[in-house]
C-alpha cells in the first residue's frame, strides 16, 4: 500500500483588516500568510470589509481570503457576528488572532474557546489618538485576561511589548514569545543614489499620537538655520486637515508635503531622504523606522515604547518623549548635517524569519493540543 502523505496543518488567521487596507497589522498578516504555504501549512485569512465593495472571497498571493461584514462602517470599535460564526464552523487545526484591541479577534477567541480549538494571539499593541481610549488599555487587558491566557501562545513583536504584557497579565516570562516583524530585503536599496541633504520623512498613518505635528512645529526652527529643509509626511488618515492647518499657522506650509505613496514608490522616497523621523507616542515595533535603517537613512525618534530600543543603533538619534520643539529641531539638524551613513545597517529580522518561527510555533501548539 502506498504511503499517504500527512495532511498539512490548517491555520485560520483572523485579522480585523487585510490588504488593500494599509497598516502594520495588515502588512504583517499579508507577508507571513503568503510565506507559510511554502513551509507546508494550509493558511486561510478571515477578515472584515465594512465598505461592502471588496470581494467576499479571493486568493491573494496564493492565500485564500474570506471577508465578512462588520458594523458600523466608521470608527474602529466595529462588530462582526459573522466572524464568530465562521470560526465556529471552520475546519482549522489552529486559530491565529491578530491584535486584541478590536472586537474581531475577541469574537474569534471566544468562538475558538467554545469549540475547544487551540488559538494563539499576536498583540500588535498600538497607541490611540483618543486619550481616553489610550488610558483605558490597561483596563481592557484586565477584562480580557481570561481570554488572553486561554491562548496556547502569546506573541509580542518586540522585547518592550513582551515585557509590558508580562507585567499587565502577571505571567512568567516564557508565556510571551517574541517574534519580531520582518523586513523584505528584496525591497531594499536598488543602488547608490544621491540623497537630498535637506529632506526629512515622517512615515505613518495620520493620527495624532503618531507625532507628525511635532515635526511640523520643529521644522520652523530647523528652517531658521537650514532654509532649504523640507518635510514629507507619508501616510493617510483623519489627521491630514489638522496637519495642513498647523503647517499654515507655523509658516512652513510651502515646505511640508502630506500624502500617502504606493508601496512601490516608497523605495525611491527612502533612498532620497537623509533623515526619517518617527515621534510616535507608542509603537510596539516601529516597522517603518526599521525599514528606513535598511535603506541607510539617519533616524530621529523618541525614547518611548519600542522606539527606545534604537538607542544603541549608531545611525539613530533618540530624544526624550518630553523634548521641546527646539530640542527636536536640534536633533533633526544634527542628523541632516551628519552626512551619509557609512556603517552597515543593523541586522534585521526578515519576513522569512518571522514566518519560519510562526510555523515552528504552530507545529508545537498542534502537537501539545492533541488529545
CSV table of C-alpha atoms in Angstrom, one decimal:
chain,number,residue,atom,x,y,z
A,1,UNK,CA,0.0,0.0,0.0
A,2,UNK,CA,1.3,3.4,-0.9
A,3,UNK,CA,2.3,5.8,1.9
A,4,UNK,CA,-0.2,8.6,2.4
A,5,UNK,CA,1.3,12.0,3.0
A,6,UNK,CA,0.2,13.7,6.2
A,7,UNK,CA,-2.3,16.5,5.7
A,8,UNK,CA,-0.9,20.0,6.1
A,9,UNK,CA,-1.6,21.8,9.3
A,10,UNK,CA,-4.6,24.0,8.7
A,11,UNK,CA,-4.3,27.6,10.2
A,12,UNK,CA,-7.1,30.2,10.1
A,13,UNK,CA,-5.6,33.7,10.5
A,14,UNK,CA,-8.1,36.2,11.8
A,15,UNK,CA,-7.3,39.9,11.4
A,16,UNK,CA,-9.5,43.0,11.5
A,17,UNK,CA,-8.2,44.3,8.2
A,18,UNK,CA,-6.2,42.9,5.3
A,19,UNK,CA,-4.9,44.4,2.1
A,20,UNK,CA,-5.8,46.5,0.2
A,21,UNK,CA,-6.1,48.2,3.6
A,22,UNK,CA,-2.7,49.5,4.8
A,23,UNK,CA,-1.1,49.4,8.2
A,24,UNK,CA,1.2,47.5,10.4
A,25,UNK,CA,-1.1,44.6,11.1
A,26,UNK,CA,-2.2,44.4,7.5
A,27,UNK,CA,1.5,44.2,6.4
A,28,UNK,CA,2.3,41.6,9.0
A,29,UNK,CA,-0.6,39.3,8.1
A,30,UNK,CA,0.0,39.6,4.3
A,31,UNK,CA,3.7,39.0,4.5
A,32,UNK,CA,3.6,36.0,6.8
A,33,UNK,CA,0.5,34.3,5.4
A,34,UNK,CA,1.9,34.2,1.8
A,35,UNK,CA,5.1,32.6,3.1
A,36,UNK,CA,3.6,30.0,5.4
A,37,UNK,CA,2.2,28.0,2.4
A,38,UNK,CA,5.7,27.4,1.2
A,39,UNK,CA,6.5,26.0,4.6
A,40,UNK,CA,3.9,23.2,4.3
A,41,UNK,CA,0.9,24.9,6.0
A,42,UNK,CA,-2.6,25.4,4.7
A,43,UNK,CA,-3.4,29.0,5.7
A,44,UNK,CA,-6.6,30.9,5.2
A,45,UNK,CA,-7.3,34.5,6.2
A,46,UNK,CA,-10.5,35.7,7.7
A,47,UNK,CA,-11.0,39.4,7.8
A,48,UNK,CA,-13.7,42.1,7.6
A,49,UNK,CA,-15.0,44.5,5.0
A,50,UNK,CA,-17.0,47.5,6.2
A,51,UNK,CA,-17.2,49.1,2.7
A,52,UNK,CA,-19.2,46.3,1.1
A,53,UNK,CA,-17.2,46.7,-2.1
A,54,UNK,CA,-14.3,44.3,-1.7
A,55,UNK,CA,-14.6,40.7,-2.9
A,56,UNK,CA,-16.1,38.3,-0.4
A,57,UNK,CA,-13.7,35.6,-1.4
A,58,UNK,CA,-10.4,35.8,-3.4
A,59,UNK,CA,-6.9,34.4,-3.4
A,60,UNK,CA,-4.1,36.8,-2.7
A,61,UNK,CA,-0.5,35.7,-3.2
A,62,UNK,CA,-1.7,32.1,-3.1
A,63,UNK,CA,-3.7,32.6,0.2
A,64,UNK,CA,-7.5,32.2,0.3
A,65,UNK,CA,-9.0,35.3,1.8
A,66,UNK,CA,-12.6,35.5,3.2
A,67,UNK,CA,-14.2,38.8,4.0
A,68,UNK,CA,-17.3,39.2,6.2
A,69,UNK,CA,-19.4,42.2,7.0
A,70,UNK,CA,-18.8,44.4,10.0
A,71,UNK,CA,-20.7,47.2,11.6
A,72,UNK,CA,-20.7,50.2,11.9
A,73,UNK,CA,-18.9,51.3,8.8
A,74,UNK,CA,-16.9,54.1,10.6
A,75,UNK,CA,-14.7,54.0,13.6
A,76,UNK,CA,-12.6,51.2,15.0
A,77,UNK,CA,-15.0,49.8,17.5
A,78,UNK,CA,-16.8,47.7,15.0
A,79,UNK,CA,-18.7,44.4,15.5
A,80,UNK,CA,-18.8,41.4,13.3
A,81,UNK,CA,-21.0,38.5,14.4
A,82,UNK,CA,-20.1,36.7,11.1
A,83,UNK,CA,-16.5,36.3,12.5
A,84,UNK,CA,-17.7,34.2,15.4
A,85,UNK,CA,-20.0,32.2,13.1
A,86,UNK,CA,-17.2,31.5,10.6
A,87,UNK,CA,-14.7,30.4,13.3
A,88,UNK,CA,-17.4,28.2,14.9
A,89,UNK,CA,-17.7,26.3,11.6
A,90,UNK,CA,-14.1,26.4,10.4
A,91,UNK,CA,-12.2,23.2,9.9
A,92,UNK,CA,-8.9,24.7,11.2
A,93,UNK,CA,-6.4,23.0,13.4
A,94,UNK,CA,-5.3,26.3,14.9
A,95,UNK,CA,-6.7,29.9,15.0
A,96,UNK,CA,-4.2,32.7,14.9
A,97,UNK,CA,-5.8,36.0,16.1
A,98,UNK,CA,-4.1,39.2,15.1
A,99,UNK,CA,-4.4,42.0,17.7
A,100,UNK,CA,-6.5,42.3,20.8
A,101,UNK,CA,-7.9,45.9,20.6
A,102,UNK,CA,-10.9,45.4,18.4
A,103,UNK,CA,-13.9,43.1,18.7
A,104,UNK,CA,-12.8,41.0,15.7
A,105,UNK,CA,-10.1,38.9,17.4
A,106,UNK,CA,-12.1,38.9,20.7
A,107,UNK,CA,-15.0,37.2,18.9
A,108,UNK,CA,-12.6,34.8,17.2
A,109,UNK,CA,-11.0,33.8,20.6
A,110,UNK,CA,-14.4,33.3,22.2
A,111,UNK,CA,-15.6,31.1,19.4
A,112,UNK,CA,-12.4,29.1,19.3
A,113,UNK,CA,-12.6,28.6,23.1
A,114,UNK,CA,-16.1,27.4,22.9
A,115,UNK,CA,-15.2,24.8,20.3
A,116,UNK,CA,-12.0,23.8,22.0
A,117,UNK,CA,-9.8,24.7,19.0
A,118,UNK,CA,-6.4,25.9,20.1
A,119,UNK,CA,-5.6,29.6,19.4
A,120,UNK,CA,-2.7,31.9,19.6
A,121,UNK,CA,-2.6,35.7,19.7
A,122,UNK,CA,-0.2,38.3,18.4
A,123,UNK,CA,-0.8,41.5,20.4
A,124,UNK,CA,0.1,44.2,17.8
A,125,UNK,CA,-0.5,46.8,20.5
A,126,UNK,CA,-0.6,50.4,19.5
A,127,UNK,CA,-1.3,53.9,20.6
A,128,UNK,CA,-4.6,55.8,20.0
A,129,UNK,CA,-5.4,59.4,19.2
A,130,UNK,CA,-8.1,59.3,21.9
A,131,UNK,CA,-6.6,60.0,25.3
A,132,UNK,CA,-9.5,58.1,26.9
A,133,UNK,CA,-9.1,55.1,24.7
A,134,UNK,CA,-5.3,55.0,25.2
A,135,UNK,CA,-5.8,55.3,29.0
A,136,UNK,CA,-8.3,52.5,29.0
A,137,UNK,CA,-6.0,50.0,27.5
A,138,UNK,CA,-4.8,48.6,30.9
A,139,UNK,CA,-8.5,48.1,31.9
A,140,UNK,CA,-9.2,46.4,28.6
A,141,UNK,CA,-6.3,43.9,29.2
A,142,UNK,CA,-7.6,43.1,32.6
A,143,UNK,CA,-11.1,42.5,31.2
A,144,UNK,CA,-9.7,40.2,28.5
A,145,UNK,CA,-7.2,38.4,30.8
A,146,UNK,CA,-9.1,35.1,30.8
A,147,UNK,CA,-9.3,35.0,27.0
A,148,UNK,CA,-5.7,36.1,26.6
A,149,UNK,CA,-4.4,33.4,29.0
A,150,UNK,CA,-6.5,30.8,27.1
A,151,UNK,CA,-4.2,31.3,24.2
A,152,UNK,CA,-1.7,28.5,23.7
A,153,UNK,CA,0.9,31.1,22.9
A,154,UNK,CA,1.0,34.9,23.3
A,155,UNK,CA,3.2,36.6,20.8
A,156,UNK,CA,4.9,40.0,21.0
A,157,UNK,CA,6.7,41.8,18.2
A,158,UNK,CA,9.4,43.4,20.4
A,159,UNK,CA,11.0,42.9,23.8
A,160,UNK,CA,9.3,46.1,25.0
A,161,UNK,CA,5.9,44.8,24.1
A,162,UNK,CA,6.6,41.4,25.7
A,163,UNK,CA,7.6,42.9,29.0
A,164,UNK,CA,4.7,45.2,29.0
A,165,UNK,CA,2.2,42.3,28.7
A,166,UNK,CA,4.0,40.0,31.0
A,167,UNK,CA,3.6,42.7,33.7
A,168,UNK,CA,0.0,43.5,32.8
A,169,UNK,CA,-1.1,39.9,32.8
A,170,UNK,CA,1.1,38.8,35.7
A,171,UNK,CA,2.6,35.9,33.9
A,172,UNK,CA,6.0,34.3,33.7
A,173,UNK,CA,8.5,35.3,31.0
A,174,UNK,CA,8.0,32.1,29.0
A,175,UNK,CA,4.3,32.7,28.5
A,176,UNK,CA,5.0,35.5,26.0
A,177,UNK,CA,7.1,34.7,22.9
A,178,UNK,CA,8.9,37.5,21.0
A,179,UNK,CA,8.7,37.1,17.2
A,180,UNK,CA,9.6,40.5,15.6
A,181,UNK,CA,8.1,41.8,12.4
A,182,UNK,CA,10.2,41.3,9.4
A,183,UNK,CA,11.7,43.4,6.6
A,184,UNK,CA,11.6,42.3,3.0
A,185,UNK,CA,15.2,42.6,1.9
A,186,UNK,CA,14.1,42.5,-1.7
A,187,UNK,CA,12.6,45.9,-1.2
A,188,UNK,CA,16.0,47.3,-0.1
A,189,UNK,CA,18.1,49.9,-1.9
A,190,UNK,CA,18.4,49.3,-5.7
A,191,UNK,CA,21.8,51.1,-6.0
A,192,UNK,CA,23.6,54.2,-4.8
A,193,UNK,CA,21.7,57.4,-5.1
A,194,UNK,CA,22.4,61.0,-4.0
A,195,UNK,CA,20.3,61.9,-1.0
A,196,UNK,CA,18.6,65.2,-0.6
A,197,UNK,CA,20.6,66.8,2.3
A,198,UNK,CA,17.6,68.8,3.4
A,199,UNK,CA,14.7,66.2,3.1
A,200,UNK,CA,13.1,64.8,6.2
A,201,UNK,CA,10.5,62.0,6.0
A,202,UNK,CA,7.9,61.1,8.6
A,203,UNK,CA,6.2,57.8,7.8
A,204,UNK,CA,3.0,56.5,9.4
A,205,UNK,CA,-0.8,56.8,9.5
A,206,UNK,CA,-2.1,60.3,10.0
A,207,UNK,CA,-3.2,60.1,13.6
A,208,UNK,CA,-2.5,62.5,16.4
A,209,UNK,CA,-0.5,60.0,18.5
A,210,UNK,CA,2.0,59.4,15.6
A,211,UNK,CA,3.6,62.8,16.3
A,212,UNK,CA,3.7,64.2,12.8
A,213,UNK,CA,2.6,67.6,14.3
A,214,UNK,CA,5.7,67.7,16.5
A,215,UNK,CA,7.8,67.6,13.3
A,216,UNK,CA,5.8,70.3,11.6
A,217,UNK,CA,6.4,72.6,14.6
A,218,UNK,CA,10.1,71.7,14.8
A,219,UNK,CA,10.5,72.4,11.1
A,220,UNK,CA,10.1,76.1,11.8
A,221,UNK,CA,13.2,76.1,14.0
A,222,UNK,CA,15.1,73.8,11.5
A,223,UNK,CA,14.5,76.3,8.7
A,224,UNK,CA,15.9,79.2,10.7
A,225,UNK,CA,19.3,77.5,10.3
A,226,UNK,CA,18.7,75.4,7.2
A,227,UNK,CA,16.2,77.3,5.0
A,228,UNK,CA,16.1,74.6,2.4
A,229,UNK,CA,14.8,72.0,4.9
A,230,UNK,CA,11.6,70.2,3.9
A,231,UNK,CA,9.3,67.6,5.4
A,232,UNK,CA,7.3,64.9,3.7
A,233,UNK,CA,4.7,63.1,5.7
A,234,UNK,CA,3.9,59.8,4.0
A,235,UNK,CA,0.6,58.4,5.1
A,236,UNK,CA,-3.2,58.9,5.2
A,237,UNK,CA,-5.7,59.2,7.9
A,238,UNK,CA,-8.1,61.5,9.8
A,239,UNK,CA,-5.4,64.0,10.9
A,240,UNK,CA,-4.5,65.3,7.5
A,241,UNK,CA,-6.5,68.5,7.6
A,242,UNK,CA,-5.3,69.5,11.0
A,243,UNK,CA,-1.6,68.9,10.0
A,244,UNK,CA,-2.1,71.2,6.9
A,245,UNK,CA,-3.6,73.9,9.1
A,246,UNK,CA,-0.8,73.6,11.5
A,247,UNK,CA,1.8,74.0,8.7
A,248,UNK,CA,0.0,77.2,7.6
A,249,UNK,CA,0.0,78.6,11.1
A,250,UNK,CA,3.6,77.7,11.6
A,251,UNK,CA,4.6,79.4,8.4
A,252,UNK,CA,6.1,76.2,6.8
A,253,UNK,CA,3.2,75.2,4.5
A,254,UNK,CA,5.4,75.5,1.4
A,255,UNK,CA,8.0,73.2,2.9
A,256,UNK,CA,5.5,70.4,4.0
A,257,UNK,CA,4.0,67.8,1.7
A,258,UNK,CA,1.4,65.4,3.1
A,259,UNK,CA,0.1,62.2,1.4
A,260,UNK,CA,0.4,58.5,1.0
A,261,UNK,CA,2.6,56.8,-1.5
A,262,UNK,CA,2.1,53.4,-3.2
A,263,UNK,CA,4.4,50.7,-1.8
A,264,UNK,CA,6.4,50.6,-4.9
A,265,UNK,CA,7.2,54.3,-4.6
A,266,UNK,CA,8.3,54.1,-1.0
A,267,UNK,CA,11.7,52.8,-2.0
A,268,UNK,CA,12.5,55.9,-4.0
A,269,UNK,CA,11.4,58.1,-1.2
A,270,UNK,CA,13.5,56.3,1.4
A,271,UNK,CA,16.5,56.5,-0.9
A,272,UNK,CA,16.1,60.2,-1.5
A,273,UNK,CA,15.6,61.4,2.2
A,274,UNK,CA,18.5,62.0,4.5
A,275,UNK,CA,16.5,61.6,7.7
A,276,UNK,CA,13.5,59.6,8.7
A,277,UNK,CA,11.8,60.7,11.9
A,278,UNK,CA,9.1,58.9,14.0
A,279,UNK,CA,7.9,60.8,17.1
A,280,UNK,CA,5.1,58.4,17.9
A,281,UNK,CA,3.8,58.2,21.5
A,282,UNK,CA,3.6,54.5,21.2
A,283,UNK,CA,4.9,51.8,18.9
A,284,UNK,CA,5.0,48.1,19.6
A,285,UNK,CA,7.8,47.7,17.0
A,286,UNK,CA,8.2,50.7,14.6
A,287,UNK,CA,8.3,48.8,11.3
A,288,UNK,CA,8.8,52.0,9.2
A,289,UNK,CA,11.9,53.0,11.1
A,290,UNK,CA,13.5,49.6,10.7
A,291,UNK,CA,12.9,49.7,7.0
A,292,UNK,CA,14.5,53.2,6.9
A,293,UNK,CA,17.6,51.8,8.7
A,294,UNK,CA,17.9,49.2,5.9
A,295,UNK,CA,17.8,52.0,3.3
A,296,UNK,CA,20.7,53.8,5.1
A,297,UNK,CA,18.6,56.7,6.4
A,298,UNK,CA,19.5,58.6,9.6
A,299,UNK,CA,16.8,58.3,12.3
A,300,UNK,CA,15.4,60.7,14.8
A,301,UNK,CA,12.9,59.1,17.3
A,302,UNK,CA,11.8,59.1,20.9
A,303,UNK,CA,12.7,57.0,23.9
A,304,UNK,CA,9.1,55.9,24.3
A,305,UNK,CA,7.8,52.4,23.9
A,306,UNK,CA,9.7,50.1,21.5
A,307,UNK,CA,11.4,53.0,19.8
A,308,UNK,CA,13.7,53.3,22.7
A,309,UNK,CA,15.3,50.0,21.7
A,310,UNK,CA,17.1,52.0,18.9
A,311,UNK,CA,19.2,54.0,21.3
A,312,UNK,CA,22.2,51.7,20.6
A,313,UNK,CA,21.9,52.0,16.8
A,314,UNK,CA,24.7,54.3,15.5
A,315,UNK,CA,22.6,55.9,12.8
A,316,UNK,CA,19.7,56.7,15.2
A,317,UNK,CA,19.3,59.7,17.5
A,318,UNK,CA,16.9,59.1,20.3
A,319,UNK,CA,15.4,62.1,22.2
A,320,UNK,CA,13.2,62.3,25.2
A,321,UNK,CA,9.5,61.9,24.7
A,322,UNK,CA,9.1,65.2,26.6
A,323,UNK,CA,11.6,67.0,24.3
A,324,UNK,CA,10.6,70.5,23.3
A,325,UNK,CA,10.2,71.5,19.6
A,326,UNK,CA,13.6,73.2,19.8
A,327,UNK,CA,15.3,70.0,21.1
A,328,UNK,CA,13.6,68.0,18.3
A,329,UNK,CA,14.8,70.6,15.8
A,330,UNK,CA,18.4,70.3,17.1
A,331,UNK,CA,18.2,66.5,16.7
A,332,UNK,CA,17.0,66.9,13.1
A,333,UNK,CA,19.7,69.4,12.3
A,334,UNK,CA,22.4,67.2,13.8
A,335,UNK,CA,21.3,64.2,11.6
A,336,UNK,CA,20.9,66.3,8.5
A,337,UNK,CA,24.4,67.6,8.9
A,338,UNK,CA,25.9,64.2,9.8
A,339,UNK,CA,26.2,63.2,6.2
A,340,UNK,CA,25.8,59.8,4.6
A,341,UNK,CA,25.7,56.7,6.8
A,342,UNK,CA,28.8,54.7,6.4
A,343,UNK,CA,28.1,51.9,8.9
A,344,UNK,CA,26.3,48.8,7.7
A,345,UNK,CA,22.7,48.7,8.8
A,346,UNK,CA,21.9,46.6,11.9
A,347,UNK,CA,21.0,43.0,11.4
A,348,UNK,CA,17.2,42.8,10.8
A,349,UNK,CA,14.7,40.0,11.1
A,350,UNK,CA,13.2,39.2,7.7
A,351,UNK,CA,9.6,38.2,6.9
A,352,UNK,CA,11.0,34.7,6.1
A,353,UNK,CA,12.4,34.6,9.6
A,354,UNK,CA,9.1,35.7,11.0
A,355,UNK,CA,7.1,33.1,9.0
A,356,UNK,CA,9.6,30.4,9.9
A,357,UNK,CA,9.3,31.0,13.6
A,358,UNK,CA,5.5,31.1,13.4
A,359,UNK,CA,5.4,27.8,11.5
A,360,UNK,CA,7.5,26.2,14.2
A,361,UNK,CA,5.3,27.7,16.9
A,362,UNK,CA,2.1,26.4,15.2
A,363,UNK,CA,3.5,22.9,15.0
A,364,UNK,CA,4.5,22.9,18.6
A,365,UNK,CA,1.0,24.1,19.6
A,366,UNK,CA,-0.6,21.4,17.3
A,367,UNK,CA,1.4,18.7,19.0
A,368,UNK,CA,0.6,19.7,22.5
A,369,UNK,CA,-3.1,20.3,21.8
A,370,UNK,CA,-3.7,16.8,20.6
A,371,UNK,CA,-5.9,14.7,22.9
